[in-house]
Amino acid sequence: MSENGKVALVTGSSRGIGAELALRLAADGFKVVVNYAGSAGPAQQVADRIKEAGGAAIVAQADVADPAAVVALFDATEQAFGGVDVVVNCAGIMKLAKIAEFDDQTFDQTIAVNLKGTFNVCREAARRLRDGGRIINLSSSVIGVRLPTYGVYIATKAAVEGLTQVLAQELRGRGISVNAVAPGPVATALFLKDKSPELIERMAKMNPLERLGQPEDIARVVAFLAGPEGGWVNGQILRANGGMC
Ligand code: NDP
């Protein structure tokens, strides 16, 4: 690993897409902050793998839904590495039920993590990112397929896309790009949980490449946006879904 002198903070990087992203950004030379909410052990394992490969990483617990915890997360990042250049908003949850059956508590929880969490992190990133930085938010391609039971999840991700496009405009003059990546189904706990093998197979075939996305597929796209080759892409929603929609 050859260091690039930059620092990346990846929320929700104890598992799934975020963990793969943390490893990829470290391999690209970023010092990485591995954030988690509850999975301390897996987060530590991600950081250990980075350090064993010669990179630099710390773990930092913070529930992104809590604004004070997000401020503390940026404080910890600055204390450890002196600043922050790239922020990836990967923390997210997905609870599925028809709108008629969706309960208030699950609605509030989904909004708190996916929308308020992304807002909390974007606000702090807007205040503290070094010039030339990158903000990358995770949306979802399911917005385009309008699947029943995904209504509340889709509502949060549509809101994230709105925040992304406006923030890109608001950061004019600082050389900071703000984009969202919208994966199709990716083989992580978030997608696979509670689905039958038949449903997983059917959803894998929704795209013409006829397979599920893997965390590595998404990590490559985020690495492009975070790295020197992606600098001219700004205010965009990049749908990385094998051509599903
Ligand atoms: P996983 O469930 O595999 O991982 C979720 C990660 O988010 C974990 O590291 C988890 O940490 C963290 N997290 C959850 N809640 C919080 C919180 N309140 N504060 C901080 N961290 C939190 O999900 P994926 O990797 O699949 O998803 C990552 C992102 O990609 C999400 O935003 C998701 O909506 C999006 N996405 C995923 C798709 C898929 O098919 N997998 C498709 C399209 C978009 P901990 O374990 O510590 O709670």
PDB file of C-alpha atoms and ligand atoms in Angstrom:
ATOM      1  CA  MET A   1       0.000   0.000   0.000  1.00  0.00           C
ATOM      2  CA  SER A   2       1.423   3.401  -0.857  1.00  0.00           C
ATOM      3  CA  GLU A   3      -0.136   6.207   1.140  1.00  0.00           C
ATOM      4  CA  ASN A   4      -1.871   9.016  -0.771  1.00  0.00           C
ATOM      5  CA  GLY A   5      -1.891  11.393   2.227  1.00  0.00           C
ATOM      6  CA  LYS A   6      -5.691  11.462   2.343  1.00  0.00           C
ATOM      7  CA  VAL A   7      -8.191  10.358   4.939  1.00  0.00           C
ATOM      8  CA  ALA A   8     -11.470   8.531   4.293  1.00  0.00           C
ATOM      9  CA  LEU A   9     -14.303   8.130   6.785  1.00  0.00           C
ATOM     10  CA  VAL A  10     -16.689   5.301   5.869  1.00  0.00           C
ATOM     11  CA  THR A  11     -19.869   5.067   7.951  1.00  0.00           C
ATOM     12  CA  GLY A  12     -21.269   1.558   8.403  1.00  0.00           C
ATOM     13  CA  SER A  13     -18.031  -0.155   7.452  1.00  0.00           C
ATOM     14  CA  SER A  14     -18.059  -3.003   9.966  1.00  0.00           C
ATOM     15  CA  ARG A  15     -19.860  -5.272   7.496  1.00  0.00           C
ATOM     16  CA  GLY A  16     -21.214  -5.607   3.969  1.00  0.00           C
ATOM     17  CA  ILE A  17     -20.523  -2.999   1.297  1.00  0.00           C
ATOM     18  CA  GLY A  18     -18.955  -0.556   3.777  1.00  0.00           C
ATOM     19  CA  ALA A  19     -16.377  -3.096   4.990  1.00  0.00           C
ATOM     20  CA  GLU A  20     -15.338  -3.827   1.398  1.00  0.00           C
ATOM     21  CA  LEU A  21     -15.150  -0.108   0.704  1.00  0.00           C
ATOM     22  CA  ALA A  22     -12.919   0.511   3.709  1.00  0.00           C
ATOM     23  CA  LEU A  23     -10.540  -2.223   2.522  1.00  0.00           C
ATOM     24  CA  ARG A  24     -10.525  -0.894  -1.051  1.00  0.00           C
ATOM     25  CA  LEU A  25      -9.934   2.737  -0.050  1.00  0.00           C
ATOM     26  CA  ALA A  26      -7.101   1.603   2.235  1.00  0.00           C
ATOM     27  CA  ALA A  27      -5.597  -0.345  -0.671  1.00  0.00           C
ATOM     28  CA  ASP A  28      -5.803   2.882  -2.701  1.00  0.00           C
ATOM     29  CA  GLY A  29      -3.710   4.646  -0.049  1.00  0.00           C
ATOM     30  CA  PHE A  30      -6.309   6.341   2.147  1.00  0.00           C
ATOM     31  CA  LYS A  31      -6.052   6.318   5.923  1.00  0.00           C
ATOM     32  CA  VAL A  32      -9.427   4.913   6.902  1.00  0.00           C
ATOM     33  CA  VAL A  33     -11.887   5.424   9.738  1.00  0.00           C
ATOM     34  CA  VAL A  34     -14.017   2.302  10.149  1.00  0.00           C
ATOM     35  CA  ASN A  35     -17.329   3.374  11.697  1.00  0.00           C
ATOM     36  CA  TYR A  36     -19.908   1.028  13.200  1.00  0.00           C
ATOM     37  CA  ALA A  37     -22.982   1.217  15.416  1.00  0.00           C
ATOM     38  CA  GLY A  38     -23.053  -2.139  17.220  1.00  0.00           C
ATOM     39  CA  SER A  39     -20.627  -4.546  15.517  1.00  0.00           C
ATOM     40  CA  ALA A  40     -17.404  -3.685  17.374  1.00  0.00           C
ATOM     41  CA  GLY A  41     -15.691  -7.037  16.664  1.00  0.00           C
ATOM     42  CA  PRO A  42     -16.246  -7.044  12.882  1.00  0.00           C
ATOM     43  CA  ALA A  43     -15.207  -3.355  12.698  1.00  0.00           C
ATOM     44  CA  GLN A  44     -11.970  -4.152  14.530  1.00  0.00           C
ATOM     45  CA  GLN A  45     -11.344  -7.039  12.110  1.00  0.00           C
ATOM     46  CA  VAL A  46     -11.670  -4.670   9.124  1.00  0.00           C
ATOM     47  CA  ALA A  47      -9.199  -2.236  10.716  1.00  0.00           C
ATOM     48  CA  ASP A  48      -6.821  -5.103  11.593  1.00  0.00           C
ATOM     49  CA  ARG A  49      -6.866  -6.365   7.986  1.00  0.00           C
ATOM     50  CA  ILE A  50      -5.997  -2.864   6.773  1.00  0.00           C
ATOM     51  CA  LYS A  51      -3.119  -2.559   9.228  1.00  0.00           C
ATOM     52  CA  GLU A  52      -1.813  -6.059   8.456  1.00  0.00           C
ATOM     53  CA  ALA A  53      -1.649  -5.038   4.779  1.00  0.00           C
ATOM     54  CA  GLY A  54       0.438  -1.981   5.726  1.00  0.00           C
ATOM     55  CA  GLY A  55      -2.331   0.620   5.813  1.00  0.00           C
ATOM     56  CA  ALA A  56      -3.603   2.951   8.530  1.00  0.00           C
ATOM     57  CA  ALA A  57      -7.018   2.590  10.156  1.00  0.00           C
ATOM     58  CA  ILE A  58      -8.932   3.305  13.341  1.00  0.00           C
ATOM     59  CA  VAL A  59     -12.353   2.114  14.436  1.00  0.00           C
ATOM     60  CA  ALA A  60     -14.898   4.619  15.734  1.00  0.00           C
ATOM     61  CA  GLN A  61     -18.296   3.773  17.173  1.00  0.00           C
ATOM     62  CA  ALA A  62     -21.088   6.233  16.345  1.00  0.00           C
ATOM     63  CA  ASP A  63     -24.781   5.881  15.660  1.00  0.00           C
ATOM     64  CA  VAL A  64     -25.156   8.141  12.627  1.00  0.00           C
ATOM     65  CA  ALA A  65     -28.725   8.956  13.696  1.00  0.00           C
ATOM     66  CA  ASP A  66     -27.291  10.864  16.688  1.00  0.00           C
ATOM     67  CA  PRO A  67     -25.962  14.320  15.684  1.00  0.00           C
ATOM     68  CA  ALA A  68     -23.658  14.580  18.739  1.00  0.00           C
ATOM     69  CA  ALA A  69     -22.176  11.159  17.975  1.00  0.00           C
ATOM     70  CA  VAL A  70     -21.486  12.270  14.406  1.00  0.00           C
ATOM     71  CA  VAL A  71     -19.659  15.382  15.639  1.00  0.00           C
ATOM     72  CA  ALA A  72     -17.597  13.124  17.924  1.00  0.00           C
ATOM     73  CA  LEU A  73     -16.895  10.806  14.966  1.00  0.00           C
ATOM     74  CA  PHE A  74     -15.398  13.695  12.978  1.00  0.00           C
ATOM     75  CA  ASP A  75     -13.476  14.816  16.102  1.00  0.00           C
ATOM     76  CA  ALA A  76     -11.997  11.304  16.432  1.00  0.00           C
ATOM     77  CA  THR A  77     -11.074  11.300  12.728  1.00  0.00           C
ATOM     78  CA  GLU A  78      -9.305  14.657  12.983  1.00  0.00           C
ATOM     79  CA  GLN A  79      -7.540  13.646  16.182  1.00  0.00           C
ATOM     80  CA  ALA A  80      -6.246  10.411  14.650  1.00  0.00           C
ATOM     81  CA  PHE A  81      -5.350  11.611  11.163  1.00  0.00           C
ATOM     82  CA  GLY A  82      -5.384  15.433  11.167  1.00  0.00           C
ATOM     83  CA  GLY A  83      -8.364  15.986   8.868  1.00  0.00           C
ATOM     84  CA  VAL A  84     -10.808  14.317   6.505  1.00  0.00           C
ATOM     85  CA  ASP A  85     -10.923  14.271   2.690  1.00  0.00           C
ATOM     86  CA  VAL A  86     -13.467  11.612   1.725  1.00  0.00           C
ATOM     87  CA  VAL A  87     -16.713  10.738   3.464  1.00  0.00           C
ATOM     88  CA  VAL A  88     -18.785   7.758   2.379  1.00  0.00           C
ATOM     89  CA  ASN A  89     -22.281   7.475   3.837  1.00  0.00           C
ATOM     90  CA  CYS A  90     -22.767   3.730   3.809  1.00  0.00           C
ATOM     91  CA  ALA A  91     -24.598   3.135   7.113  1.00  0.00           C
ATOM     92  CA  GLY A  92     -28.122   2.048   6.347  1.00  0.00           C
ATOM     93  CA  ILE A  93     -30.957  -0.265   7.279  1.00  0.00           C
ATOM     94  CA  MET A  94     -33.751  -1.813   5.222  1.00  0.00           C
ATOM     95  CA  LYS A  95     -37.075  -2.836   6.775  1.00  0.00           C
ATOM     96  CA  LEU A  96     -39.685  -4.125   4.355  1.00  0.00           C
ATOM     97  CA  ALA A  97     -43.472  -4.062   4.725  1.00  0.00           C
ATOM     98  CA  LYS A  98     -46.383  -2.760   2.736  1.00  0.00           C
ATOM     99  CA  ILE A  99     -47.212   0.852   3.519  1.00  0.00           C
ATOM    100  CA  ALA A 100     -50.603  -0.192   4.950  1.00  0.00           C
ATOM    101  CA  GLU A 101     -48.806  -2.414   7.449  1.00  0.00           C
ATOM    102  CA  PHE A 102     -45.752  -0.275   8.254  1.00  0.00           C
ATOM    103  CA  ASP A 103     -45.560   0.598  11.967  1.00  0.00           C
ATOM    104  CA  ASP A 104     -44.585   4.003  13.369  1.00  0.00           C
ATOM    105  CA  GLN A 105     -41.528   2.805  15.250  1.00  0.00           C
ATOM    106  CA  THR A 106     -39.960   1.139  12.204  1.00  0.00           C
ATOM    107  CA  PHE A 107     -40.807   4.169  10.069  1.00  0.00           C
ATOM    108  CA  ASP A 108     -39.068   6.497  12.545  1.00  0.00           C
ATOM    109  CA  GLN A 109     -36.053   4.170  12.828  1.00  0.00           C
ATOM    110  CA  THR A 110     -35.624   3.967   9.047  1.00  0.00           C
ATOM    111  CA  ILE A 111     -35.854   7.741   8.672  1.00  0.00           C
ATOM    112  CA  ALA A 112     -33.455   8.233  11.617  1.00  0.00           C
ATOM    113  CA  VAL A 113     -30.677   6.047  10.199  1.00  0.00           C
ATOM    114  CA  ASN A 114     -31.034   6.364   6.421  1.00  0.00           C
ATOM    115  CA  LEU A 115     -32.138   9.982   6.075  1.00  0.00           C
ATOM    116  CA  LYS A 116     -31.256  11.820   9.307  1.00  0.00           C
ATOM    117  CA  GLY A 117     -28.042   9.793   9.565  1.00  0.00           C
ATOM    118  CA  THR A 118     -26.979  10.745   6.058  1.00  0.00           C
ATOM    119  CA  PHE A 119     -27.981  14.362   6.751  1.00  0.00           C
ATOM    120  CA  ASN A 120     -26.011  14.448  10.029  1.00  0.00           C
ATOM    121  CA  VAL A 121     -22.884  13.151   8.288  1.00  0.00           C
ATOM    122  CA  CYS A 122     -23.310  15.378   5.201  1.00  0.00           C
ATOM    123  CA  ARG A 123     -23.738  18.465   7.415  1.00  0.00           C
ATOM    124  CA  GLU A 124     -20.590  17.721   9.363  1.00  0.00           C
ATOM    125  CA  ALA A 125     -18.697  16.836   6.170  1.00  0.00           C
ATOM    126  CA  ALA A 126     -19.782  20.140   4.602  1.00  0.00           C
ATOM    127  CA  ARG A 127     -18.372  21.981   7.616  1.00  0.00           C
ATOM    128  CA  ARG A 128     -15.146  20.049   8.018  1.00  0.00           C
ATOM    129  CA  LEU A 129     -14.030  18.386   4.763  1.00  0.00           C
ATOM    130  CA  ARG A 130     -10.745  19.683   3.388  1.00  0.00           C
ATOM    131  CA  ASP A 131     -10.937  21.474   0.039  1.00  0.00           C
ATOM    132  CA  GLY A 132     -10.798  19.049  -2.894  1.00  0.00           C
ATOM    133  CA  GLY A 133     -12.671  16.394  -0.910  1.00  0.00           C
ATOM    134  CA  ARG A 134     -15.387  13.940  -1.900  1.00  0.00           C
ATOM    135  CA  ILE A 135     -18.730  13.026  -0.380  1.00  0.00           C
ATOM    136  CA  ILE A 136     -20.332   9.803  -1.594  1.00  0.00           C
ATOM    137  CA  ASN A 137     -23.779   8.745  -0.418  1.00  0.00           C
ATOM    138  CA  LEU A 138     -25.377   5.335  -0.817  1.00  0.00           C
ATOM    139  CA  SER A 139     -28.793   5.381  -2.462  1.00  0.00           C
ATOM    140  CA  SER A 140     -30.484   2.349  -4.069  1.00  0.00           C
ATOM    141  CA  SER A 141     -31.551   1.348  -7.575  1.00  0.00           C
ATOM    142  CA  VAL A 142     -34.743  -0.084  -6.106  1.00  0.00           C
ATOM    143  CA  ILE A 143     -36.087   3.478  -6.481  1.00  0.00           C
ATOM    144  CA  GLY A 144     -36.380   2.726 -10.214  1.00  0.00           C
ATOM    145  CA  VAL A 145     -38.246  -0.585  -9.892  1.00  0.00           C
ATOM    146  CA  ARG A 146     -40.936   0.477  -7.407  1.00  0.00           C
ATOM    147  CA  LEU A 147     -41.120  -2.870  -5.634  1.00  0.00           C
ATOM    148  CA  PRO A 148     -43.989  -3.358  -3.204  1.00  0.00           C
ATOM    149  CA  THR A 149     -42.867  -3.316   0.487  1.00  0.00           C
ATOM    150  CA  TYR A 150     -39.894  -1.042  -0.310  1.00  0.00           C
ATOM    151  CA  GLY A 151     -41.887   2.217   0.035  1.00  0.00           C
ATOM    152  CA  VAL A 152     -40.348   3.632   3.209  1.00  0.00           C
ATOM    153  CA  TYR A 153     -36.827   2.496   2.304  1.00  0.00           C
ATOM    154  CA  ILE A 154     -37.222   4.030  -1.171  1.00  0.00           C
ATOM    155  CA  ALA A 155     -38.530   7.261   0.393  1.00  0.00           C
ATOM    156  CA  THR A 156     -35.344   7.597   2.463  1.00  0.00           C
ATOM    157  CA  LYS A 157     -33.086   6.889  -0.499  1.00  0.00           C
ATOM    158  CA  ALA A 158     -34.955   9.317  -2.767  1.00  0.00           C
ATOM    159  CA  ALA A 159     -34.400  11.941  -0.060  1.00  0.00           C
ATOM    160  CA  VAL A 160     -30.690  11.056   0.053  1.00  0.00           C
ATOM    161  CA  GLU A 161     -30.499  11.649  -3.708  1.00  0.00           C
ATOM    162  CA  GLY A 162     -32.074  15.083  -3.191  1.00  0.00           C
ATOM    163  CA  LEU A 163     -29.593  15.990  -0.456  1.00  0.00           C
ATOM    164  CA  THR A 164     -26.730  14.828  -2.679  1.00  0.00           C
ATOM    165  CA  GLN A 165     -27.661  17.033  -5.621  1.00  0.00           C
ATOM    166  CA  VAL A 166     -28.253  20.166  -3.536  1.00  0.00           C
ATOM    167  CA  LEU A 167     -25.107  19.741  -1.432  1.00  0.00           C
ATOM    168  CA  ALA A 168     -23.036  19.463  -4.618  1.00  0.00           C
ATOM    169  CA  GLN A 169     -24.278  22.950  -5.547  1.00  0.00           C
ATOM    170  CA  GLU A 170     -23.815  24.390  -2.059  1.00  0.00           C
ATOM    171  CA  LEU A 171     -20.120  23.410  -1.882  1.00  0.00           C
ATOM    172  CA  ARG A 172     -19.243  25.558  -4.887  1.00  0.00           C
ATOM    173  CA  GLY A 173     -15.745  27.002  -4.731  1.00  0.00           C
ATOM    174  CA  ARG A 174     -14.172  24.338  -2.523  1.00  0.00           C
ATOM    175  CA  GLY A 175     -13.374  21.677  -5.117  1.00  0.00           C
ATOM    176  CA  ILE A 176     -15.545  19.158  -3.286  1.00  0.00           C
ATOM    177  CA  SER A 177     -17.704  16.756  -5.295  1.00  0.00           C
ATOM    178  CA  VAL A 178     -20.873  15.156  -3.918  1.00  0.00           C
ATOM    179  CA  ASN A 179     -22.330  12.092  -5.603  1.00  0.00           C
ATOM    180  CA  ALA A 180     -24.511   9.105  -4.792  1.00  0.00           C
ATOM    181  CA  VAL A 181     -24.033   5.496  -5.817  1.00  0.00           C
ATOM    182  CA  ALA A 182     -27.266   3.535  -6.189  1.00  0.00           C
ATOM    183  CA  PRO A 183     -26.552  -0.212  -6.185  1.00  0.00           C
ATOM    184  CA  GLY A 184     -28.995  -2.875  -7.316  1.00  0.00           C
ATOM    185  CA  PRO A 185     -29.248  -5.988  -5.121  1.00  0.00           C
ATOM    186  CA  VAL A 186     -25.875  -6.775  -3.511  1.00  0.00           C
ATOM    187  CA  ALA A 187     -25.107 -10.013  -1.679  1.00  0.00           C
ATOM    188  CA  THR A 188     -24.922  -8.710   1.903  1.00  0.00           C
ATOM    189  CA  ALA A 189     -26.926  -9.398   5.070  1.00  0.00           C
ATOM    190  CA  LEU A 190     -29.128  -6.375   4.331  1.00  0.00           C
ATOM    191  CA  PHE A 191     -30.361  -7.914   1.066  1.00  0.00           C
ATOM    192  CA  LEU A 192     -30.203 -11.654   1.817  1.00  0.00           C
ATOM    193  CA  LYS A 193     -31.921 -11.620   5.234  1.00  0.00           C
ATOM    194  CA  ASP A 194     -35.413 -13.189   5.273  1.00  0.00           C
ATOM    195  CA  LYS A 195     -35.431 -13.938   1.518  1.00  0.00           C
ATOM    196  CA  SER A 196     -36.020 -17.438   0.101  1.00  0.00           C
ATOM    197  CA  PRO A 197     -33.408 -18.883  -2.300  1.00  0.00           C
ATOM    198  CA  GLU A 198     -36.051 -18.634  -5.054  1.00  0.00           C
ATOM    199  CA  LEU A 199     -36.643 -14.928  -4.435  1.00  0.00           C
ATOM    200  CA  ILE A 200     -32.897 -14.243  -4.300  1.00  0.00           C
ATOM    201  CA  GLU A 201     -32.487 -16.075  -7.623  1.00  0.00           C
ATOM    202  CA  ARG A 202     -35.354 -14.110  -9.173  1.00  0.00           C
ATOM    203  CA  MET A 203     -33.963 -10.783  -8.002  1.00  0.00           C
ATOM    204  CA  ALA A 204     -30.463 -11.722  -9.163  1.00  0.00           C
ATOM    205  CA  LYS A 205     -31.910 -12.238 -12.671  1.00  0.00           C
ATOM    206  CA  MET A 206     -33.591  -8.815 -12.762  1.00  0.00           C
ATOM    207  CA  ASN A 207     -30.521  -7.385 -14.459  1.00  0.00           C
ATOM    208  CA  PRO A 208     -29.284  -8.557 -17.874  1.00  0.00           C
ATOM    209  CA  LEU A 209     -25.950  -9.654 -16.400  1.00  0.00           C
ATOM    210  CA  GLU A 210     -28.037 -12.150 -14.394  1.00  0.00           C
ATOM    211  CA  ARG A 211     -26.206 -12.086 -11.079  1.00  0.00           C
ATOM    212  CA  LEU A 212     -26.284 -10.319  -7.740  1.00  0.00           C
ATOM    213  CA  GLY A 213     -23.884  -7.464  -7.223  1.00  0.00           C
ATOM    214  CA  GLN A 214     -20.975  -8.197  -4.920  1.00  0.00           C
ATOM    215  CA  PRO A 215     -19.596  -5.645  -2.422  1.00  0.00           C
ATOM    216  CA  GLU A 216     -16.458  -5.443  -4.618  1.00  0.00           C
ATOM    217  CA  ASP A 217     -18.586  -4.224  -7.573  1.00  0.00           C
ATOM    218  CA  ILE A 218     -19.740  -1.268  -5.507  1.00  0.00           C
ATOM    219  CA  ALA A 219     -16.340  -0.665  -3.908  1.00  0.00           C
ATOM    220  CA  ARG A 220     -14.825  -0.193  -7.387  1.00  0.00           C
ATOM    221  CA  VAL A 221     -17.412   2.458  -8.262  1.00  0.00           C
ATOM    222  CA  VAL A 222     -16.932   4.326  -4.983  1.00  0.00           C
ATOM    223  CA  ALA A 223     -13.140   4.083  -5.340  1.00  0.00           C
ATOM    224  CA  PHE A 224     -13.456   5.712  -8.770  1.00  0.00           C
ATOM    225  CA  LEU A 225     -15.497   8.598  -7.359  1.00  0.00           C
ATOM    226  CA  ALA A 226     -13.127   8.961  -4.374  1.00  0.00           C
ATOM    227  CA  GLY A 227      -9.966   8.815  -6.462  1.00  0.00           C
ATOM    228  CA  PRO A 228      -8.256  11.119  -8.948  1.00  0.00           C
ATOM    229  CA  GLU A 229     -10.055   9.664 -12.007  1.00  0.00           C
ATOM    230  CA  GLY A 230     -13.522  10.532 -10.674  1.00  0.00           C
ATOM    231  CA  GLY A 231     -12.991  14.220  -9.968  1.00  0.00           C
ATOM    232  CA  TRP A 232     -15.119  15.590 -12.804  1.00  0.00           C
ATOM    233  CA  VAL A 233     -18.238  13.664 -11.762  1.00  0.00           C
ATOM    234  CA  ASN A 234     -20.291  15.893  -9.453  1.00  0.00           C
ATOM    235  CA  GLY A 235     -23.911  16.041  -8.309  1.00  0.00           C
ATOM    236  CA  GLN A 236     -24.699  12.721  -9.982  1.00  0.00           C
ATOM    237  CA  ILE A 237     -26.507   9.533  -9.052  1.00  0.00           C
ATOM    238  CA  LEU A 238     -24.502   6.604 -10.378  1.00  0.00           C
ATOM    239  CA  ARG A 239     -26.726   3.532 -10.768  1.00  0.00           C
ATOM    240  CA  ALA A 240     -24.457   0.512 -10.351  1.00  0.00           C
ATOM    241  CA  ASN A 241     -26.856  -2.369 -10.891  1.00  0.00           C
ATOM    242  CA  GLY A 242     -25.803  -4.527 -13.846  1.00  0.00           C
ATOM    243  CA  GLY A 243     -28.413  -2.804 -16.021  1.00  0.00           C
ATOM    244  CA  MET A 244     -31.462  -3.617 -13.854  1.00  0.00           C
ATOM    245  CA  CYS A 245     -33.137  -0.263 -14.558  1.00  0.00           C
TER     246      CYS A 245
HETATM  247  P1  NDP B   1     -25.307  -4.344   5.842  1.00  0.00           P
HETATM  248  O1  NDP B   1     -26.533  -4.590   6.632  1.00  0.00           O
HETATM  249  O2  NDP B   1     -24.507  -5.492   5.353  1.00  0.00           O
HETATM  250  O3  NDP B   1     -24.312  -3.366   6.675  1.00  0.00           O
HETATM  251  C1  NDP B   1     -24.838  -2.203   7.219  1.00  0.00           C
HETATM  252  C2  NDP B   1     -23.735  -1.406   7.883  1.00  0.00           C
HETATM  253  O4  NDP B   1     -24.312  -0.196   8.374  1.00  0.00           O
HETATM  254  C3  NDP B   1     -23.109  -2.117   9.049  1.00  0.00           C
HETATM  255  O5  NDP B   1     -21.737  -1.845   9.093  1.00  0.00           O
HETATM  256  C4  NDP B   1     -23.823  -1.484  10.238  1.00  0.00           C
HETATM  257  O6  NDP B   1     -23.014  -1.470  11.407  1.00  0.00           O
HETATM  258  C5  NDP B   1     -24.004  -0.070   9.752  1.00  0.00           C
HETATM  259  N1  NDP B   1     -25.062   0.654  10.448  1.00  0.00           N
HETATM  260  C6  NDP B   1     -26.373   0.364  10.530  1.00  0.00           C
HETATM  261  N2  NDP B   1     -27.017   1.274  11.264  1.00  0.00           N
HETATM  262  C7  NDP B   1     -26.081   2.181  11.654  1.00  0.00           C
HETATM  263  C8  NDP B   1     -26.116   3.362  12.410  1.00  0.00           C
HETATM  264  N3  NDP B   1     -27.257   3.811  12.955  1.00  0.00           N
HETATM  265  N4  NDP B   1     -24.966   4.049  12.606  1.00  0.00           N
HETATM  266  C9  NDP B   1     -23.790   3.609  12.081  1.00  0.00           C
HETATM  267  N5  NDP B   1     -23.701   2.487  11.346  1.00  0.00           N
HETATM  268  C10 NDP B   1     -24.835   1.782  11.143  1.00  0.00           C
HETATM  269  O7  NDP B   1     -25.773  -3.399   4.636  1.00  0.00           O
HETATM  270  P2  NDP B   1     -25.141  -3.219   3.156  1.00  0.00           P
HETATM  271  O8  NDP B   1     -23.686  -3.264   3.224  1.00  0.00           O
HETATM  272  O9  NDP B   1     -25.866  -4.112   2.242  1.00  0.00           O
HETATM  273  O10 NDP B   1     -25.645  -1.742   2.820  1.00  0.00           O
HETATM  274  C11 NDP B   1     -24.803  -0.622   2.860  1.00  0.00           C
HETATM  275  C12 NDP B   1     -25.519   0.553   2.217  1.00  0.00           C
HETATM  276  O11 NDP B   1     -25.809   0.232   0.859  1.00  0.00           O
HETATM  277  C13 NDP B   1     -26.860   0.904   2.873  1.00  0.00           C
HETATM  278  O12 NDP B   1     -27.004   2.308   2.897  1.00  0.00           O
HETATM  279  C14 NDP B   1     -27.859   0.279   1.942  1.00  0.00           C
HETATM  280  O13 NDP B   1     -29.109   0.925   2.006  1.00  0.00           O
HETATM  281  C15 NDP B   1     -27.179   0.449   0.603  1.00  0.00           C
HETATM  282  N6  NDP B   1     -27.647  -0.483  -0.414  1.00  0.00           N
HETATM  283  C16 NDP B   1     -27.504  -1.847  -0.239  1.00  0.00           C
HETATM  284  C17 NDP B   1     -27.980  -2.709  -1.209  1.00  0.00           C
HETATM  285  C18 NDP B   1     -27.917  -4.196  -1.052  1.00  0.00           C
HETATM  286  O14 NDP B   1     -28.567  -4.914  -1.837  1.00  0.00           O
HETATM  287  N7  NDP B   1     -27.150  -4.744  -0.117  1.00  0.00           N
HETATM  288  C19 NDP B   1     -28.599  -2.214  -2.455  1.00  0.00           C
HETATM  289  C20 NDP B   1     -28.674  -0.768  -2.530  1.00  0.00           C
HETATM  290  C21 NDP B   1     -28.217   0.039  -1.546  1.00  0.00           C
HETATM  291  P3  NDP B   1     -23.394  -2.309  12.734  1.00  0.00           P
HETATM  292  O15 NDP B   1     -23.362  -3.746  12.353  1.00  0.00           O
HETATM  293  O16 NDP B   1     -22.341  -1.924  13.682  1.00  0.00           O
HETATM  294  O17 NDP B   1     -24.766  -1.855  13.110  1.00  0.00           O
END
